[in-house]
mmCIF file of C-alpha atoms and ligand atoms in Angstrom:
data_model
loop_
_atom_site.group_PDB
_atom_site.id
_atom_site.type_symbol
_atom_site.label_atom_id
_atom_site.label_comp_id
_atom_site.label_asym_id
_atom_site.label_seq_id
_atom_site.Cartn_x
_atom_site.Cartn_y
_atom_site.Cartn_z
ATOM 1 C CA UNK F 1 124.707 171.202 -68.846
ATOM 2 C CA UNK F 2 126.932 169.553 -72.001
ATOM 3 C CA UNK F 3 127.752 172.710 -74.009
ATOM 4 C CA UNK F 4 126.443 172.860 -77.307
ATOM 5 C CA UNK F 5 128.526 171.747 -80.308
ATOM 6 C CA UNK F 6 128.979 173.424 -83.312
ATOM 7 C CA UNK F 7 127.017 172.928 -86.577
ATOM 8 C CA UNK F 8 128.431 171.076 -89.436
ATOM 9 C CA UNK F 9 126.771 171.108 -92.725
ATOM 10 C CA UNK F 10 128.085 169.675 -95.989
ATOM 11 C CA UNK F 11 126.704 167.853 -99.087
ATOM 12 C CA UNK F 12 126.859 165.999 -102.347
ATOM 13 C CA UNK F 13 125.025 165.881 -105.948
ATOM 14 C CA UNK F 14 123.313 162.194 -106.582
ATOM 15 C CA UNK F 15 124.967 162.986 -110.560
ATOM 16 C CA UNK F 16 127.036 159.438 -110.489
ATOM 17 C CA UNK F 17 130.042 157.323 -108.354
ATOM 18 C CA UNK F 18 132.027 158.588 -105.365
ATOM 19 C CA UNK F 19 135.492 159.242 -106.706
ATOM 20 C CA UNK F 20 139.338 160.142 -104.657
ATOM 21 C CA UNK F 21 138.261 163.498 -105.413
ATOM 22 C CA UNK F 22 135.009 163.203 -102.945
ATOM 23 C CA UNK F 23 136.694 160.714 -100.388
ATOM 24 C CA UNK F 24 139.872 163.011 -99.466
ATOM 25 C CA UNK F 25 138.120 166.379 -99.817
ATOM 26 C CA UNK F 26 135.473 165.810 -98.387
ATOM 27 C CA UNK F 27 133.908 162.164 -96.728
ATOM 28 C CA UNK F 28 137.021 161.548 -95.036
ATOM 29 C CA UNK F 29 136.761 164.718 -93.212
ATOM 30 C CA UNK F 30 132.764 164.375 -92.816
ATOM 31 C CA UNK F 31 133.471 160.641 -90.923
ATOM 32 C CA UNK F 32 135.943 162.129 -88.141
ATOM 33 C CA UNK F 33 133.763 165.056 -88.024
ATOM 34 C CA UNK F 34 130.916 163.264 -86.653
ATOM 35 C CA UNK F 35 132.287 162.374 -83.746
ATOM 36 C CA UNK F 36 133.288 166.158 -82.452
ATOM 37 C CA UNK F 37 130.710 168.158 -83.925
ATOM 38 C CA UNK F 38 126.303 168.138 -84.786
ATOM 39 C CA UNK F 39 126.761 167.434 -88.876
ATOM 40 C CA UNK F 40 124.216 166.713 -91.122
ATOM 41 C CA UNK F 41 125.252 165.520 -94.109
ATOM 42 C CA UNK F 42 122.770 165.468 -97.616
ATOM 43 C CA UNK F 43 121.833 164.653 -100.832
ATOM 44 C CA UNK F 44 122.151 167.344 -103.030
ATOM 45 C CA UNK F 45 119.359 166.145 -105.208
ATOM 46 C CA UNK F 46 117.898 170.025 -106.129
ATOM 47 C CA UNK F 47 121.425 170.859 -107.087
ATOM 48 C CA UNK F 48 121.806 168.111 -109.265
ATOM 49 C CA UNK F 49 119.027 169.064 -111.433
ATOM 50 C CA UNK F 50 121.144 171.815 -112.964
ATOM 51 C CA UNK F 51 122.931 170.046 -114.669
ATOM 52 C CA UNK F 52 121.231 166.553 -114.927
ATOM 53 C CA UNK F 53 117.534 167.532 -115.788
ATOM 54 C CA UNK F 54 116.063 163.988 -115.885
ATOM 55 C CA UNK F 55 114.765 162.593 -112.414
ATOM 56 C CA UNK F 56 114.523 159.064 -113.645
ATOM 57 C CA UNK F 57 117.638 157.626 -111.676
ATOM 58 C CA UNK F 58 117.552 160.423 -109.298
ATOM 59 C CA UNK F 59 116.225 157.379 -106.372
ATOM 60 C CA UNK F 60 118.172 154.900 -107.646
ATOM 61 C CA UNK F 61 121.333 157.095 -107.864
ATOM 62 C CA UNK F 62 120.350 158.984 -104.203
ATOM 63 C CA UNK F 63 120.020 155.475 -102.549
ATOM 64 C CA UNK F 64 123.449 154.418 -104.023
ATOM 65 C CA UNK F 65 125.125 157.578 -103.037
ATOM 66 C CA UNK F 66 124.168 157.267 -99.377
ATOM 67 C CA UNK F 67 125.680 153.523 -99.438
ATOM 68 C CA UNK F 68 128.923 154.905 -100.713
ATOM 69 C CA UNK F 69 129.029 157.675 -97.928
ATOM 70 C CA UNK F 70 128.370 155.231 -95.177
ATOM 71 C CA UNK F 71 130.881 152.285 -96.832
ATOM 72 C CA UNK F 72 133.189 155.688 -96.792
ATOM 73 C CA UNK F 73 133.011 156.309 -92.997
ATOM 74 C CA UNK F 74 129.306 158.141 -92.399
ATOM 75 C CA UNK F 75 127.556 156.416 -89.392
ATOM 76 C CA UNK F 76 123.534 157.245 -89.278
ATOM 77 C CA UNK F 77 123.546 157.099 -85.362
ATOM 78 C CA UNK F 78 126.264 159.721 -85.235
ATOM 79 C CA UNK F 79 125.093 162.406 -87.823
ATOM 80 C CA UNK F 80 121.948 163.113 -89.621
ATOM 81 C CA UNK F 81 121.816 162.365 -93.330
ATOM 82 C CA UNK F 82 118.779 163.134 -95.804
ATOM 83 C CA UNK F 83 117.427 164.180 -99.031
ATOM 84 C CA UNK F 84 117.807 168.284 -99.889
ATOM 85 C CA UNK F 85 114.174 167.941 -101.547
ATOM 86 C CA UNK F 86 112.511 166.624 -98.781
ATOM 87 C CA UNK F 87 113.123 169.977 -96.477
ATOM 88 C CA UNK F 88 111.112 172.256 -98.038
ATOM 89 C CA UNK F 89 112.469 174.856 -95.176
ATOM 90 C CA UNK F 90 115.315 175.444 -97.699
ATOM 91 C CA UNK F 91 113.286 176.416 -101.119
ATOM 92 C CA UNK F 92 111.841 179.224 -99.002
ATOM 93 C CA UNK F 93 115.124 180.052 -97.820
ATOM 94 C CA UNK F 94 116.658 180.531 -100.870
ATOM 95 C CA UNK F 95 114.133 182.569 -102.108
ATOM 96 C CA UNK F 96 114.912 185.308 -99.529
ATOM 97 C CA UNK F 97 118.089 184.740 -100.216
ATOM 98 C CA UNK F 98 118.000 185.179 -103.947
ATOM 99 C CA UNK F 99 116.777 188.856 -103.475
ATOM 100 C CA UNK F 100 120.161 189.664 -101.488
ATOM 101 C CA UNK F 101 121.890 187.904 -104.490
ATOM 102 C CA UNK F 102 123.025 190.376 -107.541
ATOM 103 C CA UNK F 103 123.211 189.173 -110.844
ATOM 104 C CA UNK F 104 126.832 190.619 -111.118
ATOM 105 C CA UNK F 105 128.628 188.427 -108.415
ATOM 106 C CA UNK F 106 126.821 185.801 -109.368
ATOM 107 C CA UNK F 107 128.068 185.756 -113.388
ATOM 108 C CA UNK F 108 131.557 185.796 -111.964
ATOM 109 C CA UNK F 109 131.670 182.700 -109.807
ATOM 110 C CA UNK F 110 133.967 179.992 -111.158
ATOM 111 C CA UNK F 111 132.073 177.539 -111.198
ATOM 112 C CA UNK F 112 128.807 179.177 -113.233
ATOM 113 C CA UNK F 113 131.724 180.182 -115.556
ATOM 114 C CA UNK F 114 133.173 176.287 -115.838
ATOM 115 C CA UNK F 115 129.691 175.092 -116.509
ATOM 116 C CA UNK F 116 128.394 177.836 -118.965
ATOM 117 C CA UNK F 117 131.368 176.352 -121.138
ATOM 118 C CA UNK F 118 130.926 172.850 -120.495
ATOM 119 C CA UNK F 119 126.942 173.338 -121.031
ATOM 120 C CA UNK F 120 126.204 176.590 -123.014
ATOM 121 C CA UNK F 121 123.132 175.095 -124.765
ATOM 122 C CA UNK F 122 121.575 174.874 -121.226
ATOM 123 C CA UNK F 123 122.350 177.957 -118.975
ATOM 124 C CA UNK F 124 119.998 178.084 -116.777
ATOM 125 C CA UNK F 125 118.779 180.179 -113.936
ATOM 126 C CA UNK F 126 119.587 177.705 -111.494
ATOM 127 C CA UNK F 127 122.918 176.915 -112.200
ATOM 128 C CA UNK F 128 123.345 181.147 -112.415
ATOM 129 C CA UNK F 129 122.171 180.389 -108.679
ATOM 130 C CA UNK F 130 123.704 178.030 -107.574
ATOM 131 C CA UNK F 131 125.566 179.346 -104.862
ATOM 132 C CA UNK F 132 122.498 180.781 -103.801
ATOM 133 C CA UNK F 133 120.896 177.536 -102.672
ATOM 134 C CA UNK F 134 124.025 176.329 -101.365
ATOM 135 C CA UNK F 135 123.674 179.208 -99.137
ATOM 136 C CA UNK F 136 120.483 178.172 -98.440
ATOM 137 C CA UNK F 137 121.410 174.549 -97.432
ATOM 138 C CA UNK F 138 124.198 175.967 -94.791
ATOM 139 C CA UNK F 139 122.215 178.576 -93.200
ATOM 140 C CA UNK F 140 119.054 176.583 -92.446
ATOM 141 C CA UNK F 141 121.273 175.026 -89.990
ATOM 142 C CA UNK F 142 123.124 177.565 -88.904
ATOM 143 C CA UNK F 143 126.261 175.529 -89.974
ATOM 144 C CA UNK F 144 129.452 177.089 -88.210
ATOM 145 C CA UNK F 145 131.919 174.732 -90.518
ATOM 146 C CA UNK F 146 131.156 173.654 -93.728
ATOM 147 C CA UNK F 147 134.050 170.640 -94.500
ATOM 148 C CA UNK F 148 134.808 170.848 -98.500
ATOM 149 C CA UNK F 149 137.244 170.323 -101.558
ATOM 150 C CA UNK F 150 139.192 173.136 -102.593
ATOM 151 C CA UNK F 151 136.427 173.895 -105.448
ATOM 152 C CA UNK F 152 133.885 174.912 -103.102
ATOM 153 C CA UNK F 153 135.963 178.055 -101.397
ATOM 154 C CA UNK F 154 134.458 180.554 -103.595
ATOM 155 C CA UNK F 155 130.605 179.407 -102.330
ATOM 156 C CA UNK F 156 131.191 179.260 -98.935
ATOM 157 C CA UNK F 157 132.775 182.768 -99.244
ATOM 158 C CA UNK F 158 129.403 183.553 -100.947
ATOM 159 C CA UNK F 159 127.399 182.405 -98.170
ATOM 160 C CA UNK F 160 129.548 184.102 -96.121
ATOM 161 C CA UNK F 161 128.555 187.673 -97.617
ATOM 162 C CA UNK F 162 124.213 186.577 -98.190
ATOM 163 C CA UNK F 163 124.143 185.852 -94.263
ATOM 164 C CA UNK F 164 126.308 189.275 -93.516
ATOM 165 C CA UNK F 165 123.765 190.829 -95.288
ATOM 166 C CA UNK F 166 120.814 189.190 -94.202
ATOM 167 C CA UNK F 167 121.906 190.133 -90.812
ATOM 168 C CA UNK F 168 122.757 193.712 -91.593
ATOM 169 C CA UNK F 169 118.934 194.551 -93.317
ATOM 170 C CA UNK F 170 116.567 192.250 -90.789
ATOM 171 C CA UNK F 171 118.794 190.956 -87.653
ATOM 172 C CA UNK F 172 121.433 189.138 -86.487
ATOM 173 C CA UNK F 173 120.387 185.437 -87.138
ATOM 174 C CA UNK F 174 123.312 183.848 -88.965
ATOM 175 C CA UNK F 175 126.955 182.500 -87.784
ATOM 176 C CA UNK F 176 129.223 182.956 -90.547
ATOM 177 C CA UNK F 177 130.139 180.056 -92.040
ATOM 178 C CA UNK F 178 133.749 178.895 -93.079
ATOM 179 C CA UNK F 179 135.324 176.044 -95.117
ATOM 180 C CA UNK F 180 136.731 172.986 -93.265
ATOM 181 C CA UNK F 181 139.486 170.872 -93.612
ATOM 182 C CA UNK F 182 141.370 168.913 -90.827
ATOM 183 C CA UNK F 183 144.990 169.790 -91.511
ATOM 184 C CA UNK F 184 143.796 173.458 -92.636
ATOM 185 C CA UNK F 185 144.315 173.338 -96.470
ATOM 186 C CA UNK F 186 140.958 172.243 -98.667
ATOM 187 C CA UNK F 187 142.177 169.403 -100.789
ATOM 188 C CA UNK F 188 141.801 169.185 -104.647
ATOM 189 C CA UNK F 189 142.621 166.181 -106.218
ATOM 190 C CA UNK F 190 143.499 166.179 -109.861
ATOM 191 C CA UNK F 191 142.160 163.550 -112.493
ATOM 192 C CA UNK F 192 144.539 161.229 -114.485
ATOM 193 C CA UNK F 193 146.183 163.556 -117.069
ATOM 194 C CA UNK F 194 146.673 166.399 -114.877
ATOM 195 C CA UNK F 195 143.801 168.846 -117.012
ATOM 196 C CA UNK F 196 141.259 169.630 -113.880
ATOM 197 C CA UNK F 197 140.242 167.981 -110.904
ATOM 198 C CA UNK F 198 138.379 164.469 -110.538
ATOM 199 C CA UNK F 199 134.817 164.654 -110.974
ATOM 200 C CA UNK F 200 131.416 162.833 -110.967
ATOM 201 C CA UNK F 201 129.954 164.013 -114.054
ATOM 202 C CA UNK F 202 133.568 164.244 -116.687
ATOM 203 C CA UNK F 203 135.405 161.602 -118.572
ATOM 204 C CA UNK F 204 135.459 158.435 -116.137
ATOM 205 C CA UNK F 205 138.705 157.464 -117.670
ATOM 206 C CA UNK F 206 140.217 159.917 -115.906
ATOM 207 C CA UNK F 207 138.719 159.703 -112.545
ATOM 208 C CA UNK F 208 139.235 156.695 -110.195
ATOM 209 C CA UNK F 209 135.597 155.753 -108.887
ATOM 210 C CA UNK F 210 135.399 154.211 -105.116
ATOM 211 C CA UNK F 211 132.944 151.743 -107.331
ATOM 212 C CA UNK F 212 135.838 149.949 -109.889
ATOM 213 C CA UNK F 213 136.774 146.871 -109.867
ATOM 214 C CA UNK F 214 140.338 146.066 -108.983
ATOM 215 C CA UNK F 215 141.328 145.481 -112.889
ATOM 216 C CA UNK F 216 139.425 148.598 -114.070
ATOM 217 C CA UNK F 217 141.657 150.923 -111.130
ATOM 218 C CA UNK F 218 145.128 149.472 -112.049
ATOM 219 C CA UNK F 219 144.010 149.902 -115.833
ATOM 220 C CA UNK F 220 143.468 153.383 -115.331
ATOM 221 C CA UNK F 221 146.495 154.246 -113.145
ATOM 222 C CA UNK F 222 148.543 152.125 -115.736
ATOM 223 C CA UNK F 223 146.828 154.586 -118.164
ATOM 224 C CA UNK F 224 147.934 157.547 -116.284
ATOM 225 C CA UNK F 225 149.756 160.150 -118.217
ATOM 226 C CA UNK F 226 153.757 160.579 -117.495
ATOM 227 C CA UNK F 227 156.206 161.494 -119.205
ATOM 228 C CA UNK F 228 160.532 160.484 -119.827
ATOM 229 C CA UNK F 229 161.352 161.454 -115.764
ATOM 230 C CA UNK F 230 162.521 164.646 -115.043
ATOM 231 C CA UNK F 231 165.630 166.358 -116.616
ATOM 232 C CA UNK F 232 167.031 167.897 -114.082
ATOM 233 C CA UNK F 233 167.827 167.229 -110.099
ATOM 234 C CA UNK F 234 165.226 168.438 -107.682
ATOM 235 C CA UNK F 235 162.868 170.421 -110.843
ATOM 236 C CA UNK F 236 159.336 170.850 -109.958
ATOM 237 C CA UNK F 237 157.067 168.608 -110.827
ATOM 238 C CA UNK F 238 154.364 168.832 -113.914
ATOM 239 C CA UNK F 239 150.924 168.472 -112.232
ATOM 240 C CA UNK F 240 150.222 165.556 -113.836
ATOM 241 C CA UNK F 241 153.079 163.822 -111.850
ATOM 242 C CA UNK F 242 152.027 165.760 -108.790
ATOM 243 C CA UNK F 243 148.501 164.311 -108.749
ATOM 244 C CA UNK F 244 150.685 160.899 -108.789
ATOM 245 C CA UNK F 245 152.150 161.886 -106.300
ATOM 246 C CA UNK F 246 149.286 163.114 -104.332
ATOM 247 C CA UNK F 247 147.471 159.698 -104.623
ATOM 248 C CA UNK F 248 150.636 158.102 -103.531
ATOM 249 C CA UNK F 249 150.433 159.904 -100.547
ATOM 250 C CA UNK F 250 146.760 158.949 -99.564
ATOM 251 C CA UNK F 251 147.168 155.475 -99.646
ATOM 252 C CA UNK F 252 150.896 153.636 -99.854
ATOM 253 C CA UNK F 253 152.866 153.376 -97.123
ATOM 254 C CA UNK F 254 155.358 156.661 -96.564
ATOM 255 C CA UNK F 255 158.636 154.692 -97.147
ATOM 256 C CA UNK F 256 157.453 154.025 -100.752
ATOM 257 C CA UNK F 257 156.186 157.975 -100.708
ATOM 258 C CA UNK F 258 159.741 159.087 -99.749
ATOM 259 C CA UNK F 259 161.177 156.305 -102.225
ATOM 260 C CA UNK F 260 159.692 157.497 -104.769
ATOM 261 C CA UNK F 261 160.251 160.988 -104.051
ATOM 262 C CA UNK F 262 163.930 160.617 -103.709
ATOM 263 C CA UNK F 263 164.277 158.905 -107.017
ATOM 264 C CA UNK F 264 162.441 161.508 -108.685
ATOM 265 C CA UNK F 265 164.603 164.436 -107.225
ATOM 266 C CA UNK F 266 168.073 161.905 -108.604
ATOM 267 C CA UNK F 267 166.500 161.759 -111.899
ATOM 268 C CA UNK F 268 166.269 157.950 -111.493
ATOM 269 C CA UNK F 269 162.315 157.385 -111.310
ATOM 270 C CA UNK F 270 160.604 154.901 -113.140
ATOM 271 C CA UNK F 271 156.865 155.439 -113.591
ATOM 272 C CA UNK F 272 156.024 152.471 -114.429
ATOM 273 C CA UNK F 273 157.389 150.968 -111.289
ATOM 274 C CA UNK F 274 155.921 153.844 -109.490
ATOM 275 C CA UNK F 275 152.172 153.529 -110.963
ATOM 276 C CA UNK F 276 152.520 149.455 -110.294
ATOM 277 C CA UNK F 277 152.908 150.374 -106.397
ATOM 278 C CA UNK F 278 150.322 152.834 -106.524
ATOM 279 C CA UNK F 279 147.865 150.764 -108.501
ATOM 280 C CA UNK F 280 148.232 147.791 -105.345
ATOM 281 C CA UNK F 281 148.185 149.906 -102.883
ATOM 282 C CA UNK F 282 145.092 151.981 -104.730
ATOM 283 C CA UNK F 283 142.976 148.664 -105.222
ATOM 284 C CA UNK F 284 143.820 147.272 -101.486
ATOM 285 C CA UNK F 285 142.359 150.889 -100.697
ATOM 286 C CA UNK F 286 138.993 150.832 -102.640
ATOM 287 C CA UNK F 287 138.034 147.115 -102.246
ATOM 288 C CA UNK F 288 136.701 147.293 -99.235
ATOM 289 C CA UNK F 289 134.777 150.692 -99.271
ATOM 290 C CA UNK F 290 133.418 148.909 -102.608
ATOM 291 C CA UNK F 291 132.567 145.577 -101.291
ATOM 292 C CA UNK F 292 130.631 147.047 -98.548
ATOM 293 C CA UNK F 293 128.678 149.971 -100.428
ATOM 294 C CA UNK F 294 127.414 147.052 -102.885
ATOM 295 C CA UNK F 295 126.360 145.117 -99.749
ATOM 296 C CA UNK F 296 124.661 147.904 -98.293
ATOM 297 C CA UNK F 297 123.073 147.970 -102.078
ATOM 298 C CA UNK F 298 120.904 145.075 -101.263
ATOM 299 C CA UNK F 299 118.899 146.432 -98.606
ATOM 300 C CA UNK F 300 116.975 149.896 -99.821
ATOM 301 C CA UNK F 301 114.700 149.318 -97.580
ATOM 302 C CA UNK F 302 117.242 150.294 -94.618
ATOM 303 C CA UNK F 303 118.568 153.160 -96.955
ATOM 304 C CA UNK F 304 115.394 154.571 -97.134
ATOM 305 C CA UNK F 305 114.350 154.522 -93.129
ATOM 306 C CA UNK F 306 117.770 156.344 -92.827
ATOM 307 C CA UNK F 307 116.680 159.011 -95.621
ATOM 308 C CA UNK F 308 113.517 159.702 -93.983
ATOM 309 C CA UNK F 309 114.651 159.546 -90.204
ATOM 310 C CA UNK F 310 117.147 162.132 -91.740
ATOM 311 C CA UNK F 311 114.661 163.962 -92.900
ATOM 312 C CA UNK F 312 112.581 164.245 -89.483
ATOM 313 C CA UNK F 313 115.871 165.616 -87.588
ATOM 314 C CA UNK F 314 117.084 167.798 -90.717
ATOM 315 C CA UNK F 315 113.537 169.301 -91.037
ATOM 316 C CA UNK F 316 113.112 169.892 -87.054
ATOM 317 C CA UNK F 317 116.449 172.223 -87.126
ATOM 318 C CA UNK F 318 115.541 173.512 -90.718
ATOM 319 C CA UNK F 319 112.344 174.974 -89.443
ATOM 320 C CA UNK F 320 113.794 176.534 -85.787
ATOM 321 C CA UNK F 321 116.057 178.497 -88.386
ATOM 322 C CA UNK F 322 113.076 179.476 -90.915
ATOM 323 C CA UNK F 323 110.865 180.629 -87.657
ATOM 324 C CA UNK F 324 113.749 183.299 -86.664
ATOM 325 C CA UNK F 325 114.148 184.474 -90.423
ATOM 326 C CA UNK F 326 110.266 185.211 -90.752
ATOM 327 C CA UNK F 327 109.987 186.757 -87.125
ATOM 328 C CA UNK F 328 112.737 189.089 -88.067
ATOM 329 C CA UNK F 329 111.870 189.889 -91.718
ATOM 330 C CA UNK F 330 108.299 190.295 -90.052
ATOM 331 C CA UNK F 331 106.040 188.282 -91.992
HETATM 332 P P1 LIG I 1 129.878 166.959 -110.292
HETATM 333 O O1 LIG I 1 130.848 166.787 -111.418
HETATM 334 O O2 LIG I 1 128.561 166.312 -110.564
HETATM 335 O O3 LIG I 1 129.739 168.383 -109.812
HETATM 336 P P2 LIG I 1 131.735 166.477 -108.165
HETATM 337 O O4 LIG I 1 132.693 165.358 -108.272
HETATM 338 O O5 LIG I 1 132.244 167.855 -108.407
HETATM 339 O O6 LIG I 1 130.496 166.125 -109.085
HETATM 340 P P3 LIG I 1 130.156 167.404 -105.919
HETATM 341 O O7 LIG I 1 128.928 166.643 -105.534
HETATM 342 O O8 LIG I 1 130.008 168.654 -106.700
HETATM 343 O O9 LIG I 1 131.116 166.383 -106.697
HETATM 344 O O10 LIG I 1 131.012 167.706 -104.618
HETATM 345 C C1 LIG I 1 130.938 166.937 -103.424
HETATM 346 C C2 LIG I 1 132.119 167.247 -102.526
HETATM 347 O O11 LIG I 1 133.315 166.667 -103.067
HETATM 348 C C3 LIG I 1 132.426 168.742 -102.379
HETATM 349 O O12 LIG I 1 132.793 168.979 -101.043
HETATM 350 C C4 LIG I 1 133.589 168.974 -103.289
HETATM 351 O O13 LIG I 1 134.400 170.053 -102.877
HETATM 352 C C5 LIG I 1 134.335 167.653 -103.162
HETATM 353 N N1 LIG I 1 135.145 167.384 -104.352
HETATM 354 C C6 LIG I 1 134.680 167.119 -105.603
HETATM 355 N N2 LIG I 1 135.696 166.879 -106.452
HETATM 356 C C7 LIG I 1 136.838 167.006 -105.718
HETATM 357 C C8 LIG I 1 138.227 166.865 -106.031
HETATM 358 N N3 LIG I 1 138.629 166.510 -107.242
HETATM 359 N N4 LIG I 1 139.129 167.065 -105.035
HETATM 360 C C9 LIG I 1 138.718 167.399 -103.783
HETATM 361 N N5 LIG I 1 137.431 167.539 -103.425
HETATM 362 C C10 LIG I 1 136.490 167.339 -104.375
HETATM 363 MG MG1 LIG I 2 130.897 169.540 -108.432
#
């Protein structure tokens, strides 16, 4: 019999474009992944309503989303991919899962923290529990990896502790779940000017979007904050530079990494010669994950079929799950 491979779970909020951020911490991983291991792969379309409240676009923006993560790598024979509000297995699910929740752990996550100053006019019970139904989305599956940016430690952590004590009060029916990354360290790519990482839903000047055109990518990597080169041989770099250097990495040639490198340690780097290279190599990158989500764009027809075949496999393994939690919590 062909042992059993292990569960992959992992996700993303329909709250705007794919950036570098989501491509290198997580999609990239998520396409190799579905080759060695059972993933599904979703729409975070609850989630998103924590922070974006109006549904209008939510379609539009879902079907877009899932043409970006298959121009990125995702292949719907080879993993499941579907809409978080169309497994209802998961609302109920959380809801157990809120009671093992306290209110204390839950104030002190980073990223309730981030958003309560980013949004304080709109703190709302469902971004306080957040990690919550994140929890909820891995353990429906049973998810044994859970591949991730660097952001996302804390939650998985989090999950990590709800399923220990799920299993401690009614029985053992959770794995616990870690964060994945192929080369062991989750990845956290920084936006333009060095202040945070990239993101979806922050100033788009400052995040590189696998949806710009080639002009709008050099203009923002031209834009890029540097500074007069280092002062001294072999200093450390300011993260600004290091993000630079990060992106460098990902997509030029390692000659021109080690170049580039090696002139900064001298003293004898030139930026502007630097963010030229990286702005080529950055456009010859993105063009053709952006050509091909905009074809995929013209069929949402197809998009949709994938959604709801998705759906039929995600629900299937989201209900096994939910049939062992309510034969050991006894209802
Ligand atoms: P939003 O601002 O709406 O929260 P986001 O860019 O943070 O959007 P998410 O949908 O929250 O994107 O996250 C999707 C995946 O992308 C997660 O695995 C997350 O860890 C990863 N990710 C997001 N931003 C980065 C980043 N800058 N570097 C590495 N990984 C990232
Ligand atoms: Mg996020």
């Amino acid at each position: 019999m062909e042992k059993k491979k292990e569960i992959v779970l992992s996700g993303i909020r329909p709250t705007g474009f794919l950036h570098l951020g989501n491509y290198f911490g997580a999609l990239r991983n998520w396409a190799r992944m579905q080759y060695e291991y059972d993933c599904y792969f979703f729409i975070a379309d609850w989630h998103s309503l924590t922070t974006h409240a109006d549904t209008k676009d939510l379609k539009v923006n879902t079907r877009r989303l899932v043409s970006e993560l298959i121009a990125g790598g995702l292949d719907p024979e080879a993993c499941v991919i579907y809409s978080q509000s169309d497994i209802p297995e998961i609302a109920e699910l959380y809801l157990y899962l809120n009671m093992l929740a306290y209110r204390g752990e839950l104030e002190k996550t980073a990223t309730f923290k981030d958003k309560v100053r980013q949004q304080p006019e709109n703190v709302n019970a469902g971004l306080l529990t957040y990690p919550v139904l994140q929890a909820a989305d891995i353990l429906i599956h049973r998810a044994l990896k859970v591949p991730v940016g660097k952001d996302q430690e804390q939650h998985i952590e989090m999950t990590r502790n709800f399923a220990e004590r799920f299993n401690y009060r009614y029985g053992n029916v959770f794995p616990l779940p870690v964060a994945f990354s192929y080369g062991g360290e989750l990845l956290r790519i920084l936006n333009l000017d060095g202040t945070g990482k990239m993101s979806k839903s922050e100033n788009p000047m400052n995040t590189i979007y696998l949806n710009d055109d080639d002009a709008l990518i050099t203009k923002k990597i031209m834009k890029a904050k540097t500074d007069q080169g280092p002062a001294v041989e072999n200093m450390q770099k300011p993260d600004y530079i290091q993000g630079l250097f990060t992106l460098l990495r990902l997509v030029s040639e390692s000659d021109v990494v080690e170049k580039y490198e090696s002139d900064f340690n001298q003293c004898v780097i030139r930026y502007g010669d630097m963010k030229k290279q990286l702005a080529e190599d950055m456009v010859s990158f993105i063009r053709p994950l952006r050509e091909k989500a905009q074809n995929l764009q013209s069929d949402p027809a197809h998009i949709d079929e994938i959604l709801s075949e998705g759906a039929v496999k995600a629900r299937k393994s989201a209900a096994a799950t939910l049939l062992k939690v309510r034969e050991v919590m006894g209802f």
